[in-house]
PDB file of C-alpha atoms in Angstrom:
ATOM      1  CA  UNK G   1      -0.094   0.167   0.137  1.00  0.00           C
ATOM      2  CA  UNK G   2       2.984   2.354   1.334  1.00  0.00           C
ATOM      3  CA  UNK G   3       4.881   1.364  -2.026  1.00  0.00           C
ATOM      4  CA  UNK G   4       2.500   2.965  -4.500  1.00  0.00           C
ATOM      5  CA  UNK G   5       3.416   6.395  -5.749  1.00  0.00           C
ATOM      6  CA  UNK G   6       2.875   9.774  -4.730  1.00  0.00           C
ATOM      7  CA  UNK G   7       0.808  10.514  -8.026  1.00  0.00           C
ATOM      8  CA  UNK G   8      -1.044   7.988  -7.517  1.00  0.00           C
ATOM      9  CA  UNK G   9      -2.582   9.926  -4.957  1.00  0.00           C
ATOM     10  CA  UNK G  10      -1.225  13.589  -4.544  1.00  0.00           C
ATOM     11  CA  UNK G  11      -4.460  16.184  -5.644  1.00  0.00           C
ATOM     12  CA  UNK G  12      -3.200  17.653  -9.010  1.00  0.00           C
ATOM     13  CA  UNK G  13      -6.871  18.824 -10.705  1.00  0.00           C
ATOM     14  CA  UNK G  14      -7.910  21.986  -9.327  1.00  0.00           C
ATOM     15  CA  UNK G  15      -4.935  22.683  -7.572  1.00  0.00           C
ATOM     16  CA  UNK G  16      -5.513  26.195  -5.489  1.00  0.00           C
ATOM     17  CA  UNK G  17      -2.249  27.833  -6.123  1.00  0.00           C
ATOM     18  CA  UNK G  18      -1.161  31.699  -5.579  1.00  0.00           C
ATOM     19  CA  UNK G  19       1.529  34.006  -7.301  1.00  0.00           C
ATOM     20  CA  UNK G  20       4.154  35.605  -5.793  1.00  0.00           C
ATOM     21  CA  UNK G  21       2.163  39.070  -7.192  1.00  0.00           C
ATOM     22  CA  UNK G  22      -1.328  38.104  -5.272  1.00  0.00           C
ATOM     23  CA  UNK G  23      -2.251  39.643  -1.823  1.00  0.00           C
ATOM     24  CA  UNK G  24      -2.905  37.736   1.231  1.00  0.00           C
ATOM     25  CA  UNK G  25      -6.637  39.140   1.196  1.00  0.00           C
ATOM     26  CA  UNK G  26      -6.452  36.480  -1.360  1.00  0.00           C
ATOM     27  CA  UNK G  27      -4.677  33.977  -0.138  1.00  0.00           C
ATOM     28  CA  UNK G  28      -7.386  34.668   3.433  1.00  0.00           C
ATOM     29  CA  UNK G  29     -10.403  34.096   0.438  1.00  0.00           C
ATOM     30  CA  UNK G  30      -9.181  31.173  -0.828  1.00  0.00           C
ATOM     31  CA  UNK G  31      -8.540  29.445   2.663  1.00  0.00           C
ATOM     32  CA  UNK G  32     -11.716  30.473   4.138  1.00  0.00           C
ATOM     33  CA  UNK G  33     -13.693  29.378   1.254  1.00  0.00           C
ATOM     34  CA  UNK G  34     -12.204  26.035  -0.091  1.00  0.00           C
ATOM     35  CA  UNK G  35     -11.458  23.316   2.495  1.00  0.00           C
ATOM     36  CA  UNK G  36      -8.150  23.827   2.299  1.00  0.00           C
ATOM     37  CA  UNK G  37      -5.181  25.133   4.532  1.00  0.00           C
ATOM     38  CA  UNK G  38      -1.675  25.295   2.293  1.00  0.00           C
ATOM     39  CA  UNK G  39      -1.470  26.994  -0.722  1.00  0.00           C
ATOM     40  CA  UNK G  40       1.359  26.763  -3.136  1.00  0.00           C
ATOM     41  CA  UNK G  41       3.187  29.701  -4.140  1.00  0.00           C
ATOM     42  CA  UNK G  42       4.611  30.371  -7.480  1.00  0.00           C
ATOM     43  CA  UNK G  43       6.549  32.420  -9.526  1.00  0.00           C
ATOM     44  CA  UNK G  44       5.419  31.338 -12.815  1.00  0.00           C
ATOM     45  CA  UNK G  45       5.073  27.853 -13.143  1.00  0.00           C
ATOM     46  CA  UNK G  46       7.907  27.300 -10.456  1.00  0.00           C
ATOM     47  CA  UNK G  47       7.133  26.742  -6.669  1.00  0.00           C
ATOM     48  CA  UNK G  48       9.062  28.994  -4.717  1.00  0.00           C
ATOM     49  CA  UNK G  49       6.873  28.656  -1.687  1.00  0.00           C
ATOM     50  CA  UNK G  50       3.999  27.685   0.317  1.00  0.00           C
ATOM     51  CA  UNK G  51       0.926  29.707   2.691  1.00  0.00           C
ATOM     52  CA  UNK G  52      -1.119  27.831   5.359  1.00  0.00           C
ATOM     53  CA  UNK G  53      -3.438  29.079   7.309  1.00  0.00           C
ATOM     54  CA  UNK G  54      -1.206  28.572  10.460  1.00  0.00           C
ATOM     55  CA  UNK G  55       0.848  31.358   8.726  1.00  0.00           C
ATOM     56  CA  UNK G  56      -2.155  33.894   8.458  1.00  0.00           C
ATOM     57  CA  UNK G  57      -3.395  32.893  11.747  1.00  0.00           C
ATOM     58  CA  UNK G  58       0.127  34.067  13.233  1.00  0.00           C
ATOM     59  CA  UNK G  59      -0.520  37.222  11.516  1.00  0.00           C
ATOM     60  CA  UNK G  60      -3.516  37.999  13.214  1.00  0.00           C
ATOM     61  CA  UNK G  61      -2.246  38.261  16.532  1.00  0.00           C
ATOM     62  CA  UNK G  62      -2.018  41.943  17.257  1.00  0.00           C
ATOM     63  CA  UNK G  63      -2.980  43.323  13.934  1.00  0.00           C
ATOM     64  CA  UNK G  64      -5.830  45.922  14.944  1.00  0.00           C
ATOM     65  CA  UNK G  65      -8.436  46.949  12.761  1.00  0.00           C
ATOM     66  CA  UNK G  66      -9.142  50.376  12.503  1.00  0.00           C
ATOM     67  CA  UNK G  67     -11.702  52.801  10.683  1.00  0.00           C
ATOM     68  CA  UNK G  68     -13.005  51.585   7.453  1.00  0.00           C
ATOM     69  CA  UNK G  69      -9.948  49.143   7.086  1.00  0.00           C
ATOM     70  CA  UNK G  70     -11.224  45.488   5.967  1.00  0.00           C
ATOM     71  CA  UNK G  71      -9.152  42.568   7.650  1.00  0.00           C
ATOM     72  CA  UNK G  72      -8.035  42.129   3.892  1.00  0.00           C
ATOM     73  CA  UNK G  73      -6.729  45.164   3.356  1.00  0.00           C
ATOM     74  CA  UNK G  74      -4.974  45.689   6.217  1.00  0.00           C
ATOM     75  CA  UNK G  75      -3.413  42.474   5.786  1.00  0.00           C
ATOM     76  CA  UNK G  76      -2.710  43.509   1.755  1.00  0.00           C
ATOM     77  CA  UNK G  77      -1.036  47.038   3.020  1.00  0.00           C
ATOM     78  CA  UNK G  78       0.939  45.280   5.954  1.00  0.00           C
ATOM     79  CA  UNK G  79       2.487  42.148   4.621  1.00  0.00           C
ATOM     80  CA  UNK G  80       3.213  41.194   0.915  1.00  0.00           C
ATOM     81  CA  UNK G  81       2.914  37.186  -0.107  1.00  0.00           C
ATOM     82  CA  UNK G  82       6.485  36.352  -0.292  1.00  0.00           C
ATOM     83  CA  UNK G  83       7.363  38.395   3.324  1.00  0.00           C
ATOM     84  CA  UNK G  84       4.653  35.035   4.993  1.00  0.00           C
ATOM     85  CA  UNK G  85       5.233  32.610   2.526  1.00  0.00           C
ATOM     86  CA  UNK G  86       7.401  29.393   4.044  1.00  0.00           C
ATOM     87  CA  UNK G  87      10.090  29.441   1.275  1.00  0.00           C
ATOM     88  CA  UNK G  88      12.062  26.270   3.117  1.00  0.00           C
ATOM     89  CA  UNK G  89      10.319  23.334   1.023  1.00  0.00           C
ATOM     90  CA  UNK G  90      10.275  19.863   1.276  1.00  0.00           C
ATOM     91  CA  UNK G  91       9.168  18.687  -2.065  1.00  0.00           C
ATOM     92  CA  UNK G  92       8.273  15.385  -3.574  1.00  0.00           C
ATOM     93  CA  UNK G  93       8.419  14.194  -6.886  1.00  0.00           C
ATOM     94  CA  UNK G  94       5.610  12.050  -8.426  1.00  0.00           C
ATOM     95  CA  UNK G  95       7.405   8.669  -8.540  1.00  0.00           C
ATOM     96  CA  UNK G  96       8.457   8.959  -4.567  1.00  0.00           C
ATOM     97  CA  UNK G  97       6.444   6.422  -2.532  1.00  0.00           C
ATOM     98  CA  UNK G  98       3.877   7.193  -0.214  1.00  0.00           C
ATOM     99  CA  UNK G  99       5.985   5.417   2.732  1.00  0.00           C
ATOM    100  CA  UNK G 100       8.515   8.596   1.658  1.00  0.00           C
ATOM    101  CA  UNK G 101       6.300  11.078   1.877  1.00  0.00           C
ATOM    102  CA  UNK G 102       4.520   9.324   5.284  1.00  0.00           C
ATOM    103  CA  UNK G 103       8.022   9.530   6.734  1.00  0.00           C
ATOM    104  CA  UNK G 104       9.030  12.961   5.383  1.00  0.00           C
ATOM    105  CA  UNK G 105       5.133  14.245   7.397  1.00  0.00           C
ATOM    106  CA  UNK G 106       6.279  12.199  10.329  1.00  0.00           C
ATOM    107  CA  UNK G 107       9.496  14.214  10.700  1.00  0.00           C
ATOM    108  CA  UNK G 108       9.072  17.378  10.293  1.00  0.00           C
ATOM    109  CA  UNK G 109       6.526  19.496  11.185  1.00  0.00           C
ATOM    110  CA  UNK G 110       3.593  20.596   8.608  1.00  0.00           C
ATOM    111  CA  UNK G 111       1.087  18.745   7.024  1.00  0.00           C
ATOM    112  CA  UNK G 112       1.566  19.328   3.194  1.00  0.00           C
ATOM    113  CA  UNK G 113       3.839  18.247   0.889  1.00  0.00           C
ATOM    114  CA  UNK G 114       4.392  20.292  -2.342  1.00  0.00           C
ATOM    115  CA  UNK G 115       4.834  17.562  -5.424  1.00  0.00           C
ATOM    116  CA  UNK G 116       7.197  18.960  -8.519  1.00  0.00           C
ATOM    117  CA  UNK G 117       8.825  17.391 -12.056  1.00  0.00           C
ATOM    118  CA  UNK G 118      12.140  17.828 -12.219  1.00  0.00           C
ATOM    119  CA  UNK G 119      11.862  21.346 -13.629  1.00  0.00           C
ATOM    120  CA  UNK G 120      10.438  22.395 -10.153  1.00  0.00           C
ATOM    121  CA  UNK G 121       7.258  23.081 -11.549  1.00  0.00           C
ATOM    122  CA  UNK G 122       4.277  21.965  -9.160  1.00  0.00           C
ATOM    123  CA  UNK G 123       2.219  19.144 -10.152  1.00  0.00           C
ATOM    124  CA  UNK G 124       0.363  18.478  -7.228  1.00  0.00           C
ATOM    125  CA  UNK G 125       0.193  18.695  -3.373  1.00  0.00           C
ATOM    126  CA  UNK G 126       0.173  15.768  -0.817  1.00  0.00           C
ATOM    127  CA  UNK G 127      -1.517  15.978   2.492  1.00  0.00           C
ATOM    128  CA  UNK G 128      -1.578  14.204   5.589  1.00  0.00           C
ATOM    129  CA  UNK G 129      -5.438  14.218   4.812  1.00  0.00           C
ATOM    130  CA  UNK G 130      -4.524  12.584   1.829  1.00  0.00           C
ATOM    131  CA  UNK G 131      -2.419  10.010   3.350  1.00  0.00           C
ATOM    132  CA  UNK G 132      -5.198   9.318   6.289  1.00  0.00           C
ATOM    133  CA  UNK G 133      -8.061   8.982   4.333  1.00  0.00           C
ATOM    134  CA  UNK G 134      -6.671   6.711   1.835  1.00  0.00           C
ATOM    135  CA  UNK G 135      -5.673   4.156   4.562  1.00  0.00           C
ATOM    136  CA  UNK G 136      -8.938   4.471   6.377  1.00  0.00           C
ATOM    137  CA  UNK G 137      -9.944   3.257   2.834  1.00  0.00           C
ATOM    138  CA  UNK G 138      -7.864   0.540   2.236  1.00  0.00           C
ATOM    139  CA  UNK G 139      -8.400  -0.886   5.927  1.00  0.00           C
ATOM    140  CA  UNK G 140     -11.966  -0.387   5.012  1.00  0.00           C
ATOM    141  CA  UNK G 141     -11.557  -2.590   1.785  1.00  0.00           C
ATOM    142  CA  UNK G 142      -9.593  -5.255   3.549  1.00  0.00           C
ATOM    143  CA  UNK G 143     -12.305  -5.380   6.311  1.00  0.00           C
ATOM    144  CA  UNK G 144     -10.096  -5.283   9.523  1.00  0.00           C
TER     145      UNK G 144
END
């Protein structure tokens, strides 16, 4: 089961991404409107960072909204995406195994792994939720 390739399980269709030029308000809206917690950041087609809902929560501490300023406007005025995104990325290739992905997720303090091709272009994302869902489905199918 864990010897299958990451490409078997990763999310590749309908990937939600932002660019280095997008605003944090856009990031916040995407995270609030969709059932996701991590958004890869692209510069062209290259993966350059990732922003999580936790990253935005950290920014909210101590931010006071005054006057007619909305939270998104305040975020956009205070922080560019490139300042907030995580750039020390751990990634997988499409042929890496689910076992390797599980090991990385266990060893590190994050819950998603971007999947990139040989040129560093994003081709998918694998999350702890994806792995857990797969394991539960396999367990149910085996009748254990």
